[in-house]
Amino acid sequence: MSGPEGMDQHVNRVPFPVDDREWCMDKPDDVPPFLRVPQGGNHLTLVDVTSVHLLRVCYCVCPTSQQFHMQLLESGLLSTTIDQPKMAFSFSMLNDFICDNLECGTSASNYYNKLQRITSNVFPHLVPVSASTVCLFM
């Protein structure tokens, strides 16, 4: 069967071999590499206007250093907990949410859904969500 007149039947074929071994969803709990939580050491989920970032962090542990949540605050990030922070929000994201909420009536849930879609348009459901994410907005 041929396509519409003037259309080459090979137009939609990939012109080069595709290496699909990097990631495939063989297991139900498998996620793409950029959405995997870093293993070992401290990790932090950073929620920013640009994306939800999964980062490995190294806090200063000098005798005179501040607590971890204060180190994040000095970096312009608001931690969701005081002890052993696992998630933080950028102030630019919080300001953007306030503007969206005041101007458009955007709920916290819908705003986070937008951030999930920005982070991974193909797999937004695989972007991590925690109770502290939603609770901070309430």
PDB file of C-alpha atoms in Angstrom:
ATOM      1  CA  MET A   1       0.000   0.000   0.000  1.00  0.00           C
ATOM      2  CA  SER A   2       1.447   3.369  -0.926  1.00  0.00           C
ATOM      3  CA  GLY A   3       1.083   6.669   0.909  1.00  0.00           C
ATOM      4  CA  PRO A   4      -0.371   9.906  -0.415  1.00  0.00           C
ATOM      5  CA  GLU A   5       0.788  11.013  -3.819  1.00  0.00           C
ATOM      6  CA  GLY A   6       4.220  12.597  -3.699  1.00  0.00           C
ATOM      7  CA  MET A   7       5.056  11.147  -0.284  1.00  0.00           C
ATOM      8  CA  ASP A   8       8.078   8.896  -0.059  1.00  0.00           C
ATOM      9  CA  GLN A   9       7.246   5.634   1.728  1.00  0.00           C
ATOM     10  CA  HIS A  10      10.529   5.848   3.660  1.00  0.00           C
ATOM     11  CA  VAL A  11       9.987   9.337   5.121  1.00  0.00           C
ATOM     12  CA  ASN A  12       9.089   8.126   8.621  1.00  0.00           C
ATOM     13  CA  ARG A  13      11.924   5.624   8.939  1.00  0.00           C
ATOM     14  CA  VAL A  14      14.902   6.412  11.151  1.00  0.00           C
ATOM     15  CA  PRO A  15      17.959   6.854   8.892  1.00  0.00           C
ATOM     16  CA  PHE A  16      20.361   5.388  11.461  1.00  0.00           C
ATOM     17  CA  PRO A  17      20.287   2.552  13.996  1.00  0.00           C
ATOM     18  CA  VAL A  18      18.894   3.562  17.383  1.00  0.00           C
ATOM     19  CA  ASP A  19      20.559   2.280  20.547  1.00  0.00           C
ATOM     20  CA  ASP A  20      17.653   1.628  22.881  1.00  0.00           C
ATOM     21  CA  ARG A  21      19.670  -0.306  25.471  1.00  0.00           C
ATOM     22  CA  GLU A  22      20.234   2.764  27.677  1.00  0.00           C
ATOM     23  CA  TRP A  23      16.762   2.506  29.152  1.00  0.00           C
ATOM     24  CA  CYS A  24      13.694   0.460  28.517  1.00  0.00           C
ATOM     25  CA  MET A  25      10.792  -0.123  30.837  1.00  0.00           C
ATOM     26  CA  ASP A  26      11.198  -3.872  31.383  1.00  0.00           C
ATOM     27  CA  LYS A  27      10.356  -3.638  35.068  1.00  0.00           C
ATOM     28  CA  PRO A  28       7.397  -1.674  36.446  1.00  0.00           C
ATOM     29  CA  ASP A  29       9.623   0.295  38.844  1.00  0.00           C
ATOM     30  CA  ASP A  30      12.287   1.150  36.249  1.00  0.00           C
ATOM     31  CA  VAL A  31      12.770   4.853  35.467  1.00  0.00           C
ATOM     32  CA  PRO A  32      14.867   6.796  32.934  1.00  0.00           C
ATOM     33  CA  PRO A  33      18.415   7.636  34.106  1.00  0.00           C
ATOM     34  CA  PHE A  34      17.716  11.347  34.621  1.00  0.00           C
ATOM     35  CA  LEU A  35      14.835  10.519  37.000  1.00  0.00           C
ATOM     36  CA  ARG A  36      16.746   8.079  39.196  1.00  0.00           C
ATOM     37  CA  VAL A  37      17.390   9.095  42.784  1.00  0.00           C
ATOM     38  CA  PRO A  38      21.162   9.280  43.345  1.00  0.00           C
ATOM     39  CA  GLN A  39      22.430   6.343  45.389  1.00  0.00           C
ATOM     40  CA  GLY A  40      24.699   6.687  48.388  1.00  0.00           C
ATOM     41  CA  GLY A  41      25.304   9.788  50.432  1.00  0.00           C
ATOM     42  CA  ASN A  42      22.959  12.708  50.783  1.00  0.00           C
ATOM     43  CA  HIS A  43      20.550  13.394  47.988  1.00  0.00           C
ATOM     44  CA  LEU A  44      18.127  16.261  47.555  1.00  0.00           C
ATOM     45  CA  THR A  45      15.066  16.723  45.392  1.00  0.00           C
ATOM     46  CA  LEU A  46      15.212  20.346  44.265  1.00  0.00           C
ATOM     47  CA  VAL A  47      11.971  21.804  42.953  1.00  0.00           C
ATOM     48  CA  ASP A  48      12.665  24.793  40.723  1.00  0.00           C
ATOM     49  CA  VAL A  49      10.793  26.700  38.027  1.00  0.00           C
ATOM     50  CA  THR A  50      12.909  24.960  35.392  1.00  0.00           C
ATOM     51  CA  SER A  51      12.405  21.375  36.582  1.00  0.00           C
ATOM     52  CA  VAL A  52      12.424  18.897  39.444  1.00  0.00           C
ATOM     53  CA  HIS A  53      16.087  18.041  39.957  1.00  0.00           C
ATOM     54  CA  LEU A  54      17.444  14.953  41.720  1.00  0.00           C
ATOM     55  CA  LEU A  55      20.839  15.925  43.114  1.00  0.00           C
ATOM     56  CA  ARG A  56      23.560  14.516  45.299  1.00  0.00           C
ATOM     57  CA  VAL A  57      24.632  17.137  47.841  1.00  0.00           C
ATOM     58  CA  CYS A  58      27.635  17.587  50.090  1.00  0.00           C
ATOM     59  CA  TYR A  59      26.962  19.761  53.112  1.00  0.00           C
ATOM     60  CA  CYS A  60      29.707  21.480  55.061  1.00  0.00           C
ATOM     61  CA  VAL A  61      30.338  19.513  58.249  1.00  0.00           C
ATOM     62  CA  CYS A  62      32.995  21.767  59.770  1.00  0.00           C
ATOM     63  CA  PRO A  63      32.667  22.325  63.521  1.00  0.00           C
ATOM     64  CA  THR A  64      31.553  25.931  62.955  1.00  0.00           C
ATOM     65  CA  SER A  65      29.218  25.215  60.025  1.00  0.00           C
ATOM     66  CA  GLN A  66      25.505  25.888  60.158  1.00  0.00           C
ATOM     67  CA  GLN A  67      22.822  23.229  60.148  1.00  0.00           C
ATOM     68  CA  PHE A  68      22.000  21.690  56.759  1.00  0.00           C
ATOM     69  CA  HIS A  69      18.687  23.514  56.318  1.00  0.00           C
ATOM     70  CA  MET A  70      20.434  26.853  57.003  1.00  0.00           C
ATOM     71  CA  GLN A  71      23.119  26.050  54.415  1.00  0.00           C
ATOM     72  CA  LEU A  72      20.328  25.495  51.894  1.00  0.00           C
ATOM     73  CA  LEU A  73      18.611  28.733  52.940  1.00  0.00           C
ATOM     74  CA  GLU A  74      21.848  30.666  52.381  1.00  0.00           C
ATOM     75  CA  SER A  75      21.886  29.178  48.873  1.00  0.00           C
ATOM     76  CA  GLY A  76      18.386  30.473  48.155  1.00  0.00           C
ATOM     77  CA  LEU A  77      16.568  27.202  48.843  1.00  0.00           C
ATOM     78  CA  LEU A  78      13.811  26.507  51.362  1.00  0.00           C
ATOM     79  CA  SER A  79      14.088  23.050  52.895  1.00  0.00           C
ATOM     80  CA  THR A  80      10.916  21.104  53.635  1.00  0.00           C
ATOM     81  CA  THR A  81      12.390  19.750  56.876  1.00  0.00           C
ATOM     82  CA  ILE A  82      14.950  20.908  59.397  1.00  0.00           C
ATOM     83  CA  ASP A  83      16.587  17.566  60.163  1.00  0.00           C
ATOM     84  CA  GLN A  84      18.197  15.745  57.223  1.00  0.00           C
ATOM     85  CA  PRO A  85      16.604  17.726  54.351  1.00  0.00           C
ATOM     86  CA  LYS A  86      15.563  15.545  51.410  1.00  0.00           C
ATOM     87  CA  MET A  87      13.612  18.184  49.449  1.00  0.00           C
ATOM     88  CA  ALA A  88      13.985  21.912  48.892  1.00  0.00           C
ATOM     89  CA  PHE A  89      12.208  24.609  46.888  1.00  0.00           C
ATOM     90  CA  SER A  90      13.862  27.522  45.133  1.00  0.00           C
ATOM     91  CA  PHE A  91      12.502  30.940  46.031  1.00  0.00           C
ATOM     92  CA  SER A  92      12.013  31.668  42.324  1.00  0.00           C
ATOM     93  CA  MET A  93       9.676  28.646  42.131  1.00  0.00           C
ATOM     94  CA  LEU A  94       7.772  29.766  45.227  1.00  0.00           C
ATOM     95  CA  ASN A  95       7.388  33.279  43.772  1.00  0.00           C
ATOM     96  CA  ASP A  96       6.219  31.831  40.465  1.00  0.00           C
ATOM     97  CA  PHE A  97       3.663  29.650  42.245  1.00  0.00           C
ATOM     98  CA  ILE A  98       2.327  32.640  44.201  1.00  0.00           C
ATOM     99  CA  CYS A  99       1.949  34.636  40.970  1.00  0.00           C
ATOM    100  CA  ASP A 100       0.196  31.724  39.220  1.00  0.00           C
ATOM    101  CA  ASN A 101      -2.052  31.200  42.227  1.00  0.00           C
ATOM    102  CA  LEU A 102      -3.036  34.873  42.563  1.00  0.00           C
ATOM    103  CA  GLU A 103      -3.439  35.642  38.875  1.00  0.00           C
ATOM    104  CA  CYS A 104      -4.813  32.353  37.548  1.00  0.00           C
ATOM    105  CA  GLY A 105      -6.075  30.520  40.625  1.00  0.00           C
ATOM    106  CA  THR A 106      -3.646  27.650  39.996  1.00  0.00           C
ATOM    107  CA  SER A 107      -3.812  25.055  42.756  1.00  0.00           C
ATOM    108  CA  ALA A 108      -0.683  23.540  44.301  1.00  0.00           C
ATOM    109  CA  SER A 109      -1.527  20.186  42.745  1.00  0.00           C
ATOM    110  CA  ASN A 110      -1.899  21.659  39.245  1.00  0.00           C
ATOM    111  CA  TYR A 111       1.292  23.687  39.625  1.00  0.00           C
ATOM    112  CA  TYR A 112       3.273  20.590  40.605  1.00  0.00           C
ATOM    113  CA  ASN A 113       1.715  18.703  37.682  1.00  0.00           C
ATOM    114  CA  LYS A 114       3.069  21.473  35.437  1.00  0.00           C
ATOM    115  CA  LEU A 115       6.553  21.050  36.954  1.00  0.00           C
ATOM    116  CA  GLN A 116       6.348  17.293  36.429  1.00  0.00           C
ATOM    117  CA  ARG A 117       5.476  17.882  32.754  1.00  0.00           C
ATOM    118  CA  ILE A 118       8.366  20.367  32.394  1.00  0.00           C
ATOM    119  CA  THR A 119      10.750  17.837  33.974  1.00  0.00           C
ATOM    120  CA  SER A 120       9.658  14.925  31.803  1.00  0.00           C
ATOM    121  CA  ASN A 121       7.097  15.546  29.102  1.00  0.00           C
ATOM    122  CA  VAL A 122       7.049  11.860  28.180  1.00  0.00           C
ATOM    123  CA  PHE A 123       7.049  10.389  31.706  1.00  0.00           C
ATOM    124  CA  PRO A 124       5.563  13.037  34.054  1.00  0.00           C
ATOM    125  CA  HIS A 125       4.119  10.281  36.258  1.00  0.00           C
ATOM    126  CA  LEU A 126       7.670   9.083  37.038  1.00  0.00           C
ATOM    127  CA  VAL A 127       8.788  12.424  38.502  1.00  0.00           C
ATOM    128  CA  PRO A 128       8.957  11.960  42.278  1.00  0.00           C
ATOM    129  CA  VAL A 129       6.196  13.395  44.442  1.00  0.00           C
ATOM    130  CA  SER A 130       6.295  13.462  48.205  1.00  0.00           C
ATOM    131  CA  ALA A 131       3.781  14.502  50.822  1.00  0.00           C
ATOM    132  CA  SER A 132       6.063  17.376  51.832  1.00  0.00           C
ATOM    133  CA  THR A 133       5.809  18.787  48.307  1.00  0.00           C
ATOM    134  CA  VAL A 134       2.077  19.195  48.500  1.00  0.00           C
ATOM    135  CA  CYS A 135       2.014  20.128  52.212  1.00  0.00           C
ATOM    136  CA  LEU A 136       4.370  23.063  51.733  1.00  0.00           C
ATOM    137  CA  PHE A 137       1.922  24.684  49.329  1.00  0.00           C
ATOM    138  CA  MET A 138      -1.053  24.256  51.678  1.00  0.00           C
TER     139      MET A 138
END
